[in-house]
PDB file of C-alpha atoms in Angstrom:
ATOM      1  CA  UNK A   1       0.000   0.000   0.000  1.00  0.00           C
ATOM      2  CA  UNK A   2       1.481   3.143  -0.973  1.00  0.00           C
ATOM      3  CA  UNK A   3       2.449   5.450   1.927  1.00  0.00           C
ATOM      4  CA  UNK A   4       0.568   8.752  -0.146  1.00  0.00           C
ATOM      5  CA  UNK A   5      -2.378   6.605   0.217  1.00  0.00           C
ATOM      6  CA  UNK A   6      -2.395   5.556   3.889  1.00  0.00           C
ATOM      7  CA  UNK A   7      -1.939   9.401   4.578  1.00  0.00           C
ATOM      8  CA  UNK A   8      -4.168  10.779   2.558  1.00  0.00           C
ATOM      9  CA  UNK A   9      -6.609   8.493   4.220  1.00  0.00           C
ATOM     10  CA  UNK A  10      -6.039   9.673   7.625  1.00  0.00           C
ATOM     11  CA  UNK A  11      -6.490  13.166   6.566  1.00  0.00           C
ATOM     12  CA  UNK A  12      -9.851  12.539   5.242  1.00  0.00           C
ATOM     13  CA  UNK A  13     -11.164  10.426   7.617  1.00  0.00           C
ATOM     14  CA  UNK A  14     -10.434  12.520  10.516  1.00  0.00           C
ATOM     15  CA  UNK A  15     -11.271  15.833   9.250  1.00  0.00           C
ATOM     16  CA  UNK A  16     -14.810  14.391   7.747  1.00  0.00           C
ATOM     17  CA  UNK A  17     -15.549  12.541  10.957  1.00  0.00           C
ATOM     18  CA  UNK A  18     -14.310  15.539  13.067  1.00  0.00           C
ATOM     19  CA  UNK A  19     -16.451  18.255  10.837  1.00  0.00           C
ATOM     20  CA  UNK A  20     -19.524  15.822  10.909  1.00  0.00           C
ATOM     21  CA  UNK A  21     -19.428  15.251  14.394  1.00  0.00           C
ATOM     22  CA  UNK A  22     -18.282  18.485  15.853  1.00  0.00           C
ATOM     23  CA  UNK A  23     -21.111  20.339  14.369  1.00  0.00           C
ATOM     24  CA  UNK A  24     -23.459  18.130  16.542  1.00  0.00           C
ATOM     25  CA  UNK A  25     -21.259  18.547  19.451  1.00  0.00           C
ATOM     26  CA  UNK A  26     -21.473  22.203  19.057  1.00  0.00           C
ATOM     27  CA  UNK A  27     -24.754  22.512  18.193  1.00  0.00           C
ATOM     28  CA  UNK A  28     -25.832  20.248  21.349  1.00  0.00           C
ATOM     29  CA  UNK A  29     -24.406  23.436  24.105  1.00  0.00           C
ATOM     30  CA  UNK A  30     -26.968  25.489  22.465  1.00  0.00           C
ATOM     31  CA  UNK A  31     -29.603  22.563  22.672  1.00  0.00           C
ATOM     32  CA  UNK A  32     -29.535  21.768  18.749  1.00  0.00           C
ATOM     33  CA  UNK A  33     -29.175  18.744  16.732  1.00  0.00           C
ATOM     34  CA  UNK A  34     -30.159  16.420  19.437  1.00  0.00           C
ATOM     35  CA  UNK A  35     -29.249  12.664  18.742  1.00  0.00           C
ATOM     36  CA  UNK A  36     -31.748  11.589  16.830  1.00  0.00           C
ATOM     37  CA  UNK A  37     -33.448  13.890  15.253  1.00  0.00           C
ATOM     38  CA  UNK A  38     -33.058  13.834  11.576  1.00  0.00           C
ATOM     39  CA  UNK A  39     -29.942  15.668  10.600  1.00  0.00           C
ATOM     40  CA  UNK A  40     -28.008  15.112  13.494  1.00  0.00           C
ATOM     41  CA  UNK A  41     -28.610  11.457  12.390  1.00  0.00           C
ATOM     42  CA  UNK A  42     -27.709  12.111   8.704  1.00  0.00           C
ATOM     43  CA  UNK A  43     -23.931  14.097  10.283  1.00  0.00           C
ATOM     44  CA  UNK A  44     -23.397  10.958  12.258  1.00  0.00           C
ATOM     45  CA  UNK A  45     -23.968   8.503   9.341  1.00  0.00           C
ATOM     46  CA  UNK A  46     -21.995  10.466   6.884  1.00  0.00           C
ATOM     47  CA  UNK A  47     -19.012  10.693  10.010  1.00  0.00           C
ATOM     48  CA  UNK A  48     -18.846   7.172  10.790  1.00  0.00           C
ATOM     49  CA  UNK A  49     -18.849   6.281   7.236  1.00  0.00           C
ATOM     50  CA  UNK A  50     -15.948   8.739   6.665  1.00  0.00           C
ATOM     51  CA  UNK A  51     -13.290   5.812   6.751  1.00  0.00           C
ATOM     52  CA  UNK A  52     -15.036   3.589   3.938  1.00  0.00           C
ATOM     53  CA  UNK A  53     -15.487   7.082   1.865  1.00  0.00           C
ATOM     54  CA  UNK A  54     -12.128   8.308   2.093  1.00  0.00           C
ATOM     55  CA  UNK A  55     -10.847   5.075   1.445  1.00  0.00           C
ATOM     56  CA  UNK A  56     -12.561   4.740  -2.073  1.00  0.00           C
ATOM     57  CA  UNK A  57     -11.518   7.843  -3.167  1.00  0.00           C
ATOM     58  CA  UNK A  58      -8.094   7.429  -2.061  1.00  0.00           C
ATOM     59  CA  UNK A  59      -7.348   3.833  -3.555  1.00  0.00           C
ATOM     60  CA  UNK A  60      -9.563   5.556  -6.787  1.00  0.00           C
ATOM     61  CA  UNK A  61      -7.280   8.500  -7.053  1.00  0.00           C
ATOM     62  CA  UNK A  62      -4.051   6.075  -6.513  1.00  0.00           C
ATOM     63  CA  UNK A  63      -5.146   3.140  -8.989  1.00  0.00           C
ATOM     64  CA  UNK A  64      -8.248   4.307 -11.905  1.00  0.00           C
ATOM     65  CA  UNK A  65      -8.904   0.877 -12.407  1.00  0.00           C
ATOM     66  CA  UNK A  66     -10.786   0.451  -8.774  1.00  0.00           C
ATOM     67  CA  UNK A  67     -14.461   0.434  -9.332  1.00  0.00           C
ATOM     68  CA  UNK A  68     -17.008   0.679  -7.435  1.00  0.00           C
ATOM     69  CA  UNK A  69     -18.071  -2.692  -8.047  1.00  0.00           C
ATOM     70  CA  UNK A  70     -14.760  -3.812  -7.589  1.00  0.00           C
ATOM     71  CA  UNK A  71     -14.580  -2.236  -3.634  1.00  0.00           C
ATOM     72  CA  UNK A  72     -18.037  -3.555  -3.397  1.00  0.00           C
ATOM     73  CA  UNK A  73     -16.767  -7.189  -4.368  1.00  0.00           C
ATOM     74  CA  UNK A  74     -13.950  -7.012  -1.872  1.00  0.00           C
ATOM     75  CA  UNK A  75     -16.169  -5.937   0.861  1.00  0.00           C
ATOM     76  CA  UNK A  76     -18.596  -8.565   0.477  1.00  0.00           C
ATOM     77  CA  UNK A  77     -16.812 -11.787  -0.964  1.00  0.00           C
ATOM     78  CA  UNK A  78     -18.532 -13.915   1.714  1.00  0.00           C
ATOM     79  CA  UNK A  79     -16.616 -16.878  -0.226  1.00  0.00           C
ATOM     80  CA  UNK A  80     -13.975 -17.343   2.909  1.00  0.00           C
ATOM     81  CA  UNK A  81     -12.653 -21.238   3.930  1.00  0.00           C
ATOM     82  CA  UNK A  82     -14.857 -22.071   6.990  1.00  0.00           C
ATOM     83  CA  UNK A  83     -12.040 -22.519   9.469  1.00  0.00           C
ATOM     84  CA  UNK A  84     -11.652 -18.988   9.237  1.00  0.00           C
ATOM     85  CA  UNK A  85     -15.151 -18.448   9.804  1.00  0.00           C
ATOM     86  CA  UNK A  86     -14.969 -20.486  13.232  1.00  0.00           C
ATOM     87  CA  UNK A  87     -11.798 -18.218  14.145  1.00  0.00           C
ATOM     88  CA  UNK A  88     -14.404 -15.255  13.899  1.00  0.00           C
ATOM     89  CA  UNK A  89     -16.797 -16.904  15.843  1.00  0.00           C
ATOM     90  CA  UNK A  90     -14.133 -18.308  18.489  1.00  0.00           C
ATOM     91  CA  UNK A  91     -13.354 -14.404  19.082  1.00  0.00           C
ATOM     92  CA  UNK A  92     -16.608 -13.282  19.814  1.00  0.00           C
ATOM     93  CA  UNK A  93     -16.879 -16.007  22.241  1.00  0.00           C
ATOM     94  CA  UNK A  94     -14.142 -14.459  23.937  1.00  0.00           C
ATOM     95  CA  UNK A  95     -15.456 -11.344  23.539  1.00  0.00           C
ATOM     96  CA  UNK A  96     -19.024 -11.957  25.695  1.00  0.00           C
ATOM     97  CA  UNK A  97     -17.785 -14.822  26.832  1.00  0.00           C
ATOM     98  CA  UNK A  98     -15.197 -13.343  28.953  1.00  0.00           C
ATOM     99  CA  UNK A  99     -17.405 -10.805  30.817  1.00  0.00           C
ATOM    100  CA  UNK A 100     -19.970 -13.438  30.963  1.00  0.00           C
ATOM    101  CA  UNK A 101     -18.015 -16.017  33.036  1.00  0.00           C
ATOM    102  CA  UNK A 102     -16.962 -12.616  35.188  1.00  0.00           C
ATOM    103  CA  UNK A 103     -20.393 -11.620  35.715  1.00  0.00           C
ATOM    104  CA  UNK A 104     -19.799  -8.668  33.799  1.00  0.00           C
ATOM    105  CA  UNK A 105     -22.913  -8.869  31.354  1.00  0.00           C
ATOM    106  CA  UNK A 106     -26.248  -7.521  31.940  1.00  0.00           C
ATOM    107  CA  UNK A 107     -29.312  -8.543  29.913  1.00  0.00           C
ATOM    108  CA  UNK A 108     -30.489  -5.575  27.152  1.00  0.00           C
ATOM    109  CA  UNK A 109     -32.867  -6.240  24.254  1.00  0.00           C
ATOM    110  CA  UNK A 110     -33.648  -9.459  22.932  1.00  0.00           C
ATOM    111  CA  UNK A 111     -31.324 -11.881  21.537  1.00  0.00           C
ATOM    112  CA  UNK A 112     -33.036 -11.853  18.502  1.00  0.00           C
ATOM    113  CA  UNK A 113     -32.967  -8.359  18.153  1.00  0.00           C
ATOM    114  CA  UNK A 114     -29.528  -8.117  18.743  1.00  0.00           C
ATOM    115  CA  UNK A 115     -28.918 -11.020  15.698  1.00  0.00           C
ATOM    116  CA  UNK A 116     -31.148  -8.616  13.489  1.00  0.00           C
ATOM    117  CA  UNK A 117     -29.272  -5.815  14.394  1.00  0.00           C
ATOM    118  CA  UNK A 118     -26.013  -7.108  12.971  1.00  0.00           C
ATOM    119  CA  UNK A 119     -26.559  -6.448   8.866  1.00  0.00           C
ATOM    120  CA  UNK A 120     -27.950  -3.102  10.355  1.00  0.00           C
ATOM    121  CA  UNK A 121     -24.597  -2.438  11.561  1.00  0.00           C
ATOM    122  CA  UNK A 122     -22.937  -3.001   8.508  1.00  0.00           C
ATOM    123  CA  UNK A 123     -23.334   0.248   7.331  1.00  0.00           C
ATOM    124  CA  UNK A 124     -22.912   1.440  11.575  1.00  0.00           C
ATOM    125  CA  UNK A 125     -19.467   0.135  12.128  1.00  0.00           C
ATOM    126  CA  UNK A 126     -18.836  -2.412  10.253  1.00  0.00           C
ATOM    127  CA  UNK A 127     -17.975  -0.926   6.404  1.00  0.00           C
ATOM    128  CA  UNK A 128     -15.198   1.276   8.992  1.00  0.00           C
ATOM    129  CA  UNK A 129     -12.984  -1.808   8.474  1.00  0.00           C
ATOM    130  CA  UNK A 130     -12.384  -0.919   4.557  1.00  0.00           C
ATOM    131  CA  UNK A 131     -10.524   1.945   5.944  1.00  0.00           C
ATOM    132  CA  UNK A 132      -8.412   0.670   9.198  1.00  0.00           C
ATOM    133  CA  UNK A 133      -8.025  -2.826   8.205  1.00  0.00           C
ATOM    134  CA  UNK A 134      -7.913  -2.821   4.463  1.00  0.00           C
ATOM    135  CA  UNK A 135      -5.681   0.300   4.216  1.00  0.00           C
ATOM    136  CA  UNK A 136      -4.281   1.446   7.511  1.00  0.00           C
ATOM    137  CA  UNK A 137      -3.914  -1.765   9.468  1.00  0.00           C
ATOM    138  CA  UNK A 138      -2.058  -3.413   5.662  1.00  0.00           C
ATOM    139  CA  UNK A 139       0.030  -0.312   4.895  1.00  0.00           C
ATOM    140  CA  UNK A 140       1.669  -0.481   8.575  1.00  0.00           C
ATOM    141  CA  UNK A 141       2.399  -4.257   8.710  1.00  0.00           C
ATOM    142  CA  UNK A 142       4.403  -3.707   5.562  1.00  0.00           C
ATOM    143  CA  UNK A 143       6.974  -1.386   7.413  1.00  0.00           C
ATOM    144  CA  UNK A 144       6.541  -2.638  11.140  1.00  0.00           C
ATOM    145  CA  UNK A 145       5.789  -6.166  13.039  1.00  0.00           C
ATOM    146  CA  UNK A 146       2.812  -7.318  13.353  1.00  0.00           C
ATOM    147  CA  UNK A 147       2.063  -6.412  16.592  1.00  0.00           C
ATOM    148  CA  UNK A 148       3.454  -2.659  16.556  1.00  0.00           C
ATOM    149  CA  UNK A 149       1.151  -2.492  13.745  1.00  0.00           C
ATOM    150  CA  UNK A 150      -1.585  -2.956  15.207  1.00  0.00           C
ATOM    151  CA  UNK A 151      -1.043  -1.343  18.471  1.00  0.00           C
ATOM    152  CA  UNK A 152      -0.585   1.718  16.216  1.00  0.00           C
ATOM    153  CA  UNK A 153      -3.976   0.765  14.317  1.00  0.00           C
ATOM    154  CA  UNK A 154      -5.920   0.578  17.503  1.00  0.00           C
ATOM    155  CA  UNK A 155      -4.571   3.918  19.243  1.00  0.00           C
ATOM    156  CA  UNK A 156      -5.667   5.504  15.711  1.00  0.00           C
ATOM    157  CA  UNK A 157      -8.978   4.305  15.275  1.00  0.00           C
ATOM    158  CA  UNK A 158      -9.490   4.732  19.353  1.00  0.00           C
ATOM    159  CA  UNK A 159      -8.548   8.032  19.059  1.00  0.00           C
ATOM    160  CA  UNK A 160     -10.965   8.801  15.790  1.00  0.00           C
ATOM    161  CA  UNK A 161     -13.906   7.488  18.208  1.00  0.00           C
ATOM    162  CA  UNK A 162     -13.095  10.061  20.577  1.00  0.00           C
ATOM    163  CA  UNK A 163     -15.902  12.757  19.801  1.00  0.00           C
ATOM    164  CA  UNK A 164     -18.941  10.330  20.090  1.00  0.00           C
ATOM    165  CA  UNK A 165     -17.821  10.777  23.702  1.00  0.00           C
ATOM    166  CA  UNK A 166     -19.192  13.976  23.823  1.00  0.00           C
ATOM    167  CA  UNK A 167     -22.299  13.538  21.671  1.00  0.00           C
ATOM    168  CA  UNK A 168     -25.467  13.057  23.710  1.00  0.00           C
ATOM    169  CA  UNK A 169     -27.155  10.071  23.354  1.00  0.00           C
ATOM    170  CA  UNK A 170     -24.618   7.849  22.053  1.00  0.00           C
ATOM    171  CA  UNK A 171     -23.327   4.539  23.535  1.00  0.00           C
ATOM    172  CA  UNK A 172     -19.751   6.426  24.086  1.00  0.00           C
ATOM    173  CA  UNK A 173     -21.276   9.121  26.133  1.00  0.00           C
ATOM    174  CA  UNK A 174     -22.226   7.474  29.320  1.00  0.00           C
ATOM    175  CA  UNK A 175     -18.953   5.253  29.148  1.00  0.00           C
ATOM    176  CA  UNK A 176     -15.343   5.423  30.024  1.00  0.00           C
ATOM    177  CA  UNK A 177     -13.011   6.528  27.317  1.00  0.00           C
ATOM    178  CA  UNK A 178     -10.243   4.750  28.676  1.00  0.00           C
ATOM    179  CA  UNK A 179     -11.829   1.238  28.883  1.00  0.00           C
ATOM    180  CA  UNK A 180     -13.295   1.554  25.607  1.00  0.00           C
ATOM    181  CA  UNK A 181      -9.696   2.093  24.169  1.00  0.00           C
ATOM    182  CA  UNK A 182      -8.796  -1.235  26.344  1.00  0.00           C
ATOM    183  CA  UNK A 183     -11.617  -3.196  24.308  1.00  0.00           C
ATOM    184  CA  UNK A 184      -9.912  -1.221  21.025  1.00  0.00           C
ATOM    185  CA  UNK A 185      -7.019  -2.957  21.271  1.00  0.00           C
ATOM    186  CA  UNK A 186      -8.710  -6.306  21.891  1.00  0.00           C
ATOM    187  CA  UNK A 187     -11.125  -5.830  18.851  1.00  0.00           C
ATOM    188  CA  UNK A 188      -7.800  -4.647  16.941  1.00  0.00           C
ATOM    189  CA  UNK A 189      -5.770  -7.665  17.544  1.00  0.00           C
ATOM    190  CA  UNK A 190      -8.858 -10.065  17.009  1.00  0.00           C
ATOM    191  CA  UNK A 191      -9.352  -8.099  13.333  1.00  0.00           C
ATOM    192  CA  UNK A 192      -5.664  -8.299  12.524  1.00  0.00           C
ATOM    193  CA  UNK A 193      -5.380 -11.833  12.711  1.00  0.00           C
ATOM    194  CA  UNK A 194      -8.623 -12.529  10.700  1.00  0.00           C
ATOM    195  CA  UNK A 195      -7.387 -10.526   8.085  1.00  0.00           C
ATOM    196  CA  UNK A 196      -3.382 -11.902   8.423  1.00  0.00           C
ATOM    197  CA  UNK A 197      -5.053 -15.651   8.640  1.00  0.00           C
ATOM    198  CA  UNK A 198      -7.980 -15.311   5.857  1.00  0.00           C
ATOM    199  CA  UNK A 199      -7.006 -11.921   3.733  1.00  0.00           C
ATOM    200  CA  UNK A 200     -10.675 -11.347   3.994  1.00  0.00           C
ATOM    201  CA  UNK A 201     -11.977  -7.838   4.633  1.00  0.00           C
ATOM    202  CA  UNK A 202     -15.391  -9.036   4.633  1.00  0.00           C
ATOM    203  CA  UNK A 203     -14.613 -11.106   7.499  1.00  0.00           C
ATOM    204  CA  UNK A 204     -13.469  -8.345   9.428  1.00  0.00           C
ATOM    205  CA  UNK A 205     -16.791  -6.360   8.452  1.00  0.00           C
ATOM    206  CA  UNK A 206     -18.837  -9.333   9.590  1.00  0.00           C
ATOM    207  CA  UNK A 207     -16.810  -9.647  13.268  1.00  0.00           C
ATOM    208  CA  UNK A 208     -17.159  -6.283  14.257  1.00  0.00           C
ATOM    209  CA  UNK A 209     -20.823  -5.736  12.715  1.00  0.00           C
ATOM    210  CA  UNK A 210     -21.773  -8.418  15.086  1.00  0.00           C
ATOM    211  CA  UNK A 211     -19.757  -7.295  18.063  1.00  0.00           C
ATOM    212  CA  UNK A 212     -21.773  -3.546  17.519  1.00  0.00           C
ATOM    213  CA  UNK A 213     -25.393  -5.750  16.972  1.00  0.00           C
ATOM    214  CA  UNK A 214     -24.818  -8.420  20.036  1.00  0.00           C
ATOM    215  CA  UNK A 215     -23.628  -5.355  22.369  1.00  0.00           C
ATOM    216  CA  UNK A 216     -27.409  -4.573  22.499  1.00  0.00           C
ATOM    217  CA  UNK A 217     -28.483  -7.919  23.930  1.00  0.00           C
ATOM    218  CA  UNK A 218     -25.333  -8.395  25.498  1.00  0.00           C
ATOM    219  CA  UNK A 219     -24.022  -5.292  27.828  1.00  0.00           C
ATOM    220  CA  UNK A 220     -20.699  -5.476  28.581  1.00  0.00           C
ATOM    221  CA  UNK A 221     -20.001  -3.484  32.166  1.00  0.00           C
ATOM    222  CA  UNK A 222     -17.747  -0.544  32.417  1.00  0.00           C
ATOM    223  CA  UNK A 223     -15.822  -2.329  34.501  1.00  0.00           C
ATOM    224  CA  UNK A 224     -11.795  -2.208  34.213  1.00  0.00           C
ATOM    225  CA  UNK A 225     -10.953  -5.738  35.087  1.00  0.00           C
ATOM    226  CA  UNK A 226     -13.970  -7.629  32.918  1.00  0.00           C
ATOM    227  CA  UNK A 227     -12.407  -5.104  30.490  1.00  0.00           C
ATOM    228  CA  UNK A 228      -9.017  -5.739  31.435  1.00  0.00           C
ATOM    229  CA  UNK A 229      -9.205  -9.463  30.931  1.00  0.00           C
ATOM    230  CA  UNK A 230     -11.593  -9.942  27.729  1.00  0.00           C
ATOM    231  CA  UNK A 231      -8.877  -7.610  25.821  1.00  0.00           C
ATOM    232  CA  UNK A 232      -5.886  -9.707  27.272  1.00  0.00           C
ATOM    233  CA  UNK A 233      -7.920 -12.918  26.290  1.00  0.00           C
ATOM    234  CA  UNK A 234      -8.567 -11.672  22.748  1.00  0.00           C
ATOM    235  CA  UNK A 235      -4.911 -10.690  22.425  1.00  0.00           C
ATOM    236  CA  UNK A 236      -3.259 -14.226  23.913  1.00  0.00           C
ATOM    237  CA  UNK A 237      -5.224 -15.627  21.351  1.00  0.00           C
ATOM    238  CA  UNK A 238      -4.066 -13.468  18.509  1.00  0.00           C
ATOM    239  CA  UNK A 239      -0.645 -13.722  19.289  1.00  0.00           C
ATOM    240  CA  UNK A 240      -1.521 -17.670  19.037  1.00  0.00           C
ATOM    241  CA  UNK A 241      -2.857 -18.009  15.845  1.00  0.00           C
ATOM    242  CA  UNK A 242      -0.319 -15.590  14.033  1.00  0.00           C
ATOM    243  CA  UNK A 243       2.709 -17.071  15.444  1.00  0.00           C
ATOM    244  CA  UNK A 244       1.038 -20.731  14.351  1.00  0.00           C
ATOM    245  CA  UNK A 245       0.694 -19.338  11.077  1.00  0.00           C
ATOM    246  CA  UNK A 246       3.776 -17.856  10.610  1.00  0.00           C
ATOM    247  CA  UNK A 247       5.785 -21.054  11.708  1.00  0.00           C
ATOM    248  CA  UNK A 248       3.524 -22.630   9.009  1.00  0.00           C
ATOM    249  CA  UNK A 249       4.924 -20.224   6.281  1.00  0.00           C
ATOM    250  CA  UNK A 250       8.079 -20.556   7.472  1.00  0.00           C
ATOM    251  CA  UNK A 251       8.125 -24.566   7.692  1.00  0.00           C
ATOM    252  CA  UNK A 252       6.064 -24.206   3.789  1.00  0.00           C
ATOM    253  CA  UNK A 253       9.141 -22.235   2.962  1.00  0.00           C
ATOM    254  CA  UNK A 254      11.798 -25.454   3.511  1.00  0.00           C
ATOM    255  CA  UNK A 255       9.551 -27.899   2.005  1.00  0.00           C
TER     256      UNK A 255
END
């Protein structure tokens, strides 16, 4: 990934997601654009989808021969080897599982409603990963290890969530900034590894649409050692499936 590109992509995404959402955060002291109501809703949408936007035009300006269809097709190539499937579904196991085993899990809505929120969040969350995975989280892993990489990735894309702290009404508004950055970097590392293991964005887009849907049913407490220990869970395992796959290459590599 060309380093123009990966900067030119942080630009955007940050001053489109800071413009969108600092109007509402503005507006809100003088009791406008309440969370919500209409265009306060169409600024967030077009803020959180800054990443996937940016990203487009970036890769479109760097290579003319990227479509539309053809960032469509990478987004959403569901065709993926089901082992890697079960390493997505192993991670969000740890991910409720974790807090569930500590007690640290209260009841919200409805399971169901949770599993119907998930292609909902698609386009809430999940399309993000076109942007920090497919161009941020690849561009840095070429110049750094693994890991560094995506400690870097997740202080970045923490860092871009940080006005939704501010916005009334949101999730991120009642909560803790510094444990959601601890669940950041155990989301990061659990992303990472689908996409080192599988090379499949849409995979990525699927985990952390359903991590955003399931948080509805499943309320993870704003506590700093369920927080704490689900992130260190979700990185012991990353660090064990990438070094397993890297002795794999390496072994593939003598044969």
């Amino acid at each position: 990934m060309d380093k123009r590109i990966t900067i030119n992509y942080l630009i955007g995404t940050f001053l489109i997601t800071f413009i969108m959402w600092g109007i509402i955060i503005v507006a809100n002291q003088f009791g406008y654009l309440q969370y919500g109501t209409p265009i306060a809703m169409i600024l967030y949408v077009i803020g959180g989808n800054a990443p996937p936007i940016v990203a487009y035009a970036v890769l479109r300006k760097g290579n003319k021969t990227i479509t539309i269809k053809h960032f469509a097709k990478e987004a959403f190539s569901i065709k993926v080897k089901p082992r890697f499937y079960w390493v997505l579904i192993v991670f969000i196991s740890l991910y409720f599982g974790v807090p569930a085993v500590m007690q640290g899990i209260t009841g919200g809505a409805e399971l169901y409603v949770g599993l119907l929120c998930i292609p909902l969040m698609i386009l809430f969350g999940g399309l993000e990963e076109l942007g920090w995975r497919y161009i941020l989280q690849t561009s840095l892993e070429k110049q750094l290890p693994f890991e560094i990489a995506t400690s870097l990735t997740a202080c970045i894309w923490a860092v871009w969530h940080l006005p939704l702290f501010f916005i009334k009404g949101t999730v991120q508004n009642n909560g803790s900034f510094g444990l959601f950055v601890i669940m950041v970097f155990g989301m990061s590392f659990a992303l990472a590894t689908i996409l080192y293991i599988s090379k499949s964005i849409w995979l990525c887009i699927l985990f952390h649409s359903m991590v955003n849907g399931l948080s509805s049913s499943w309320i993870i407490k704003d506590s700093i050692e369920v927080k704490l220990y689900t992130s260190t869970a979700m990185i012991f395992l990353a660090a064990l499936i990438v070094r397993y796959y890297k002795n794999k290459k390496i072994r593939a590599s003598f044969n």
